[in-house]
Amino acid sequence: LAPSILVINILEAVVREFEVVNMQGFTEGMFYMGGPWNYLNAIAGIFNLIVVCGWFGIVISKDKHHDLVWPDMTWFWIIGYGLWNFAYVYNCLTDRSFYSMALIISATIPAFLMKKGAWAQHRVHTLALYMMLMMTIPDFFVMGKYAVASTHSPVTYYTISIIALVFNTGVLGYQIYTIIKRNKNPLTDELYDHLSESKGIKAENALIIKEKNAAIA
């Protein structure tokens, strides 16, 4: 379920990029400045969508927190997602992009420093909190003293979207290389179980299981 929700979320954002391409000026209270950068980031989103893998390797940790752990969600996919997602909010949510960047970072930091392999869970928690705030105080991010306006600069639009596209192209290239070299099926196999990051995540959760069994014994 978790992977399918993530994939649908990315796909919706990609579709929105194509919708915004020809939008100019204020629409429904939001300022838009569509352009070629929307196409660039839409492609980056498609690449990021394609490289979602390791669905069948997802487990629930055996400690008291019962975290959703996804070993194949590597650091480079997380960074690629973050770059693409920030470009998306900058292109399509404009003046809310500053707070959206904080939202992305708030899910990324614990994925690297706290519970590794649980980025998807961190993302759901932070996004849910953000949406509750948005529904409660809808104008908080775009009006008043706490609003942080976008520069609406074509150079910035291009720069952010190009960075997202280049990085996600690299992630896609590495995944194709891994699939070919290791003879893996991207739909059913864990592609990165040979990496130290994946091994560390699995070892950590195996240790948790071992300690829990020892305590019960």
CSV table of C-alpha atoms in Angstrom, one decimal:
chain,number,residue,atom,x,y,z
A,1,LEU,CA,0.0,0.0,0.0
A,2,ALA,CA,2.7,2.5,1.0
A,3,PRO,CA,4.6,2.2,-2.4
A,4,SER,CA,1.4,2.6,-4.4
A,5,ILE,CA,0.4,5.8,-2.5
A,6,LEU,CA,3.9,7.2,-3.1
A,7,VAL,CA,3.8,6.4,-6.8
A,8,ILE,CA,0.3,7.9,-7.2
A,9,ASN,CA,1.5,11.1,-5.3
A,10,ILE,CA,4.4,11.5,-7.6
A,11,LEU,CA,2.3,10.8,-10.7
A,12,GLU,CA,-0.2,13.5,-9.7
A,13,ALA,CA,2.6,16.0,-9.3
A,14,VAL,CA,3.9,15.2,-12.7
A,15,VAL,CA,0.5,15.7,-14.3
A,16,ARG,CA,0.3,19.1,-12.4
A,17,GLU,CA,3.6,20.2,-13.9
A,18,PHE,CA,2.1,19.7,-17.4
A,19,GLU,CA,-1.0,21.6,-16.4
A,20,VAL,CA,1.0,24.6,-15.1
A,21,VAL,CA,3.2,25.0,-18.3
A,22,ASN,CA,0.8,27.5,-20.0
A,23,MET,CA,-0.5,29.2,-16.8
A,24,GLN,CA,0.5,32.8,-16.3
A,25,GLY,CA,-0.5,35.2,-13.5
A,26,PHE,CA,-2.9,34.8,-10.6
A,27,THR,CA,-5.3,31.8,-10.7
A,28,GLU,CA,-7.4,30.9,-7.7
A,29,GLY,CA,-5.3,33.2,-5.4
A,30,MET,CA,-2.0,31.6,-6.5
A,31,PHE,CA,0.6,33.2,-8.8
A,32,TYR,CA,1.9,30.9,-11.6
A,33,MET,CA,4.6,31.4,-14.2
A,34,GLY,CA,4.7,28.3,-16.3
A,35,GLY,CA,7.5,27.6,-18.8
A,36,PRO,CA,9.9,25.0,-20.1
A,37,TRP,CA,11.1,24.3,-16.6
A,38,ASN,CA,7.8,22.5,-15.9
A,39,TYR,CA,8.7,20.0,-18.7
A,40,LEU,CA,12.1,19.5,-17.3
A,41,ASN,CA,10.9,18.7,-13.8
A,42,ALA,CA,8.0,16.6,-15.0
A,43,ILE,CA,10.6,14.4,-16.7
A,44,ALA,CA,12.6,14.3,-13.4
A,45,GLY,CA,9.5,13.2,-11.6
A,46,ILE,CA,8.9,10.4,-14.1
A,47,PHE,CA,12.5,9.2,-13.6
A,48,ASN,CA,12.0,9.4,-9.8
A,49,LEU,CA,8.8,7.4,-10.2
A,50,ILE,CA,10.4,4.7,-12.3
A,51,VAL,CA,13.2,4.1,-9.9
A,52,VAL,CA,10.9,3.3,-6.9
A,53,CYS,CA,12.0,-0.2,-6.1
A,54,GLY,CA,12.2,-2.9,-3.5
A,55,TRP,CA,8.5,-3.0,-2.8
A,56,PHE,CA,8.6,-6.6,-1.6
A,57,GLY,CA,11.5,-5.9,0.8
A,58,ILE,CA,9.4,-3.6,3.0
A,59,VAL,CA,9.1,-4.8,6.6
A,60,ILE,CA,7.6,-3.6,9.9
A,61,SER,CA,10.3,-3.3,12.6
A,62,LYS,CA,9.8,-5.6,15.6
A,63,ASP,CA,10.5,-3.0,18.3
A,64,LYS,CA,7.8,-1.1,20.2
A,65,HIS,CA,7.6,1.6,17.5
A,66,HIS,CA,6.6,-0.8,14.6
A,67,ASP,CA,8.2,1.4,12.0
A,68,LEU,CA,7.7,0.8,8.3
A,69,VAL,CA,11.3,0.0,7.0
A,70,TRP,CA,12.1,0.1,3.3
A,71,PRO,CA,15.8,-1.0,2.8
A,72,ASP,CA,15.8,-0.3,-0.9
A,73,MET,CA,14.9,3.4,-0.4
A,74,THR,CA,18.5,4.5,-0.6
A,75,TRP,CA,20.1,7.9,0.2
A,76,PHE,CA,20.4,8.8,-3.5
A,77,TRP,CA,16.7,8.1,-4.1
A,78,ILE,CA,15.7,10.2,-1.1
A,79,ILE,CA,17.9,13.1,-2.3
A,80,GLY,CA,16.5,12.7,-5.8
A,81,TYR,CA,13.0,12.8,-4.5
A,82,GLY,CA,13.8,15.9,-2.4
A,83,LEU,CA,15.3,17.8,-5.3
A,84,TRP,CA,12.4,16.9,-7.6
A,85,ASN,CA,9.7,17.7,-5.0
A,86,PHE,CA,11.2,21.0,-4.1
A,87,ALA,CA,11.3,21.9,-7.8
A,88,TYR,CA,7.7,20.9,-8.1
A,89,VAL,CA,6.5,23.1,-5.2
A,90,TYR,CA,8.6,25.9,-6.5
A,91,ASN,CA,7.1,25.6,-10.0
A,92,CYS,CA,3.6,24.8,-9.0
A,93,LEU,CA,3.0,26.1,-5.5
A,94,THR,CA,5.3,29.1,-5.8
A,95,ASP,CA,4.9,31.2,-2.7
A,96,ARG,CA,4.5,28.1,-0.5
A,97,SER,CA,7.8,26.7,-1.6
A,98,PHE,CA,9.8,27.9,1.4
A,99,TYR,CA,7.7,26.0,3.9
A,100,SER,CA,7.5,23.1,1.6
A,101,MET,CA,11.3,22.9,1.6
A,102,ALA,CA,11.2,22.8,5.4
A,103,LEU,CA,8.7,20.0,5.1
A,104,ILE,CA,11.0,18.0,2.8
A,105,ILE,CA,14.0,18.5,5.1
A,106,SER,CA,12.0,17.5,8.2
A,107,ALA,CA,11.4,14.1,6.7
A,108,THR,CA,14.9,13.7,5.3
A,109,ILE,CA,16.9,14.5,8.5
A,110,PRO,CA,15.5,11.6,10.6
A,111,ALA,CA,15.9,9.3,7.6
A,112,PHE,CA,19.6,9.9,7.7
A,113,LEU,CA,20.3,10.5,11.4
A,114,MET,CA,17.6,8.6,13.3
A,115,LYS,CA,15.6,5.7,11.9
A,116,LYS,CA,17.3,4.8,8.6
A,117,GLY,CA,15.1,3.1,6.1
A,118,ALA,CA,11.9,4.7,7.5
A,119,TRP,CA,11.8,7.8,5.2
A,120,ALA,CA,8.4,6.9,3.7
A,121,GLN,CA,6.9,6.9,7.2
A,122,HIS,CA,8.6,10.2,8.1
A,123,ARG,CA,7.3,11.7,5.0
A,124,VAL,CA,3.7,10.6,5.7
A,125,HIS,CA,3.9,12.0,9.3
A,126,THR,CA,5.3,15.4,8.3
A,127,LEU,CA,3.0,15.7,5.2
A,128,ALA,CA,-0.1,14.9,7.3
A,129,LEU,CA,0.9,17.6,9.9
A,130,TYR,CA,1.4,20.1,7.1
A,131,MET,CA,-2.0,19.3,5.5
A,132,MET,CA,-3.8,19.7,8.8
A,133,LEU,CA,-2.2,23.1,9.3
A,134,MET,CA,-3.1,24.0,5.7
A,135,MET,CA,-6.7,23.0,6.2
A,136,THR,CA,-6.9,24.9,9.6
A,137,ILE,CA,-5.1,28.1,8.6
A,138,PRO,CA,-5.2,28.1,4.7
A,139,ASP,CA,-3.6,31.6,4.3
A,140,PHE,CA,-0.8,31.2,6.8
A,141,PHE,CA,1.8,30.4,4.2
A,142,VAL,CA,0.9,33.1,1.6
A,143,MET,CA,-0.4,36.1,3.6
A,144,GLY,CA,0.8,38.1,6.6
A,145,LYS,CA,4.1,38.5,8.2
A,146,TYR,CA,5.0,34.8,8.0
A,147,ALA,CA,4.6,34.6,4.2
A,148,VAL,CA,7.8,34.1,2.2
A,149,ALA,CA,7.3,35.1,-1.4
A,150,SER,CA,9.0,33.3,-4.3
A,151,THR,CA,11.4,35.2,-6.5
A,152,HIS,CA,9.4,34.2,-9.6
A,153,SER,CA,12.7,34.3,-11.5
A,154,PRO,CA,13.0,32.2,-14.7
A,155,VAL,CA,16.7,31.6,-13.9
A,156,THR,CA,15.7,30.1,-10.6
A,157,TYR,CA,13.0,28.0,-12.1
A,158,TYR,CA,15.4,26.6,-14.7
A,159,THR,CA,18.2,26.1,-12.2
A,160,ILE,CA,16.2,24.1,-9.7
A,161,SER,CA,14.4,22.0,-12.4
A,162,ILE,CA,17.7,21.2,-14.2
A,163,ILE,CA,19.4,20.1,-11.0
A,164,ALA,CA,16.5,17.8,-10.2
A,165,LEU,CA,16.5,16.4,-13.7
A,166,VAL,CA,20.3,15.8,-13.8
A,167,PHE,CA,20.3,14.1,-10.4
A,168,ASN,CA,17.4,11.9,-11.1
A,169,THR,CA,18.8,10.9,-14.5
A,170,GLY,CA,21.9,9.8,-12.6
A,171,VAL,CA,19.8,7.7,-10.2
A,172,LEU,CA,17.9,6.1,-13.1
A,173,GLY,CA,21.2,5.4,-14.9
A,174,TYR,CA,22.7,3.7,-11.8
A,175,GLN,CA,19.5,1.6,-11.3
A,176,ILE,CA,19.7,0.4,-14.9
A,177,TYR,CA,23.4,-0.4,-14.4
A,178,THR,CA,22.5,-2.3,-11.2
A,179,ILE,CA,19.7,-4.3,-12.9
A,180,ILE,CA,21.9,-5.4,-15.7
A,181,LYS,CA,25.0,-6.1,-13.7
A,182,ARG,CA,23.3,-8.0,-10.9
A,183,ASN,CA,20.6,-9.6,-13.1
A,184,LYS,CA,17.8,-8.2,-10.9
A,185,ASN,CA,14.1,-7.9,-11.5
A,186,PRO,CA,13.1,-4.3,-10.6
A,187,LEU,CA,9.5,-5.4,-9.9
A,188,THR,CA,10.2,-8.2,-7.5
A,189,ASP,CA,13.8,-8.0,-6.3
A,190,GLU,CA,15.6,-5.7,-3.8
A,191,LEU,CA,18.1,-4.0,-6.1
A,192,TYR,CA,20.4,-2.5,-3.6
A,193,ASP,CA,20.8,-5.3,-1.0
A,194,HIS,CA,24.5,-5.4,-1.8
A,195,LEU,CA,25.1,-1.8,-0.6
A,196,SER,CA,26.3,-1.1,3.0
A,197,GLU,CA,23.3,1.1,3.6
A,198,SER,CA,20.8,-1.6,2.9
A,199,LYS,CA,22.8,-4.1,4.9
A,200,GLY,CA,23.0,-1.7,7.8
A,201,ILE,CA,19.3,-1.2,7.8
A,202,LYS,CA,18.7,-5.0,7.8
A,203,ALA,CA,21.3,-5.6,10.4
A,204,GLU,CA,19.8,-3.0,12.7
A,205,ASN,CA,16.3,-4.6,12.5
A,206,ALA,CA,17.7,-8.1,12.8
A,207,LEU,CA,19.4,-7.0,16.0
A,208,ILE,CA,16.1,-5.6,17.3
A,209,ILE,CA,14.5,-8.9,16.6
A,210,LYS,CA,17.3,-10.9,18.3
A,211,GLU,CA,17.2,-8.7,21.4
A,212,LYS,CA,13.4,-8.9,21.7
A,213,ASN,CA,13.5,-12.7,21.5
A,214,ALA,CA,16.3,-12.8,24.1
A,215,ALA,CA,14.2,-10.7,26.4
A,216,ILE,CA,11.2,-12.9,26.0
A,217,ALA,CA,13.3,-16.0,26.7
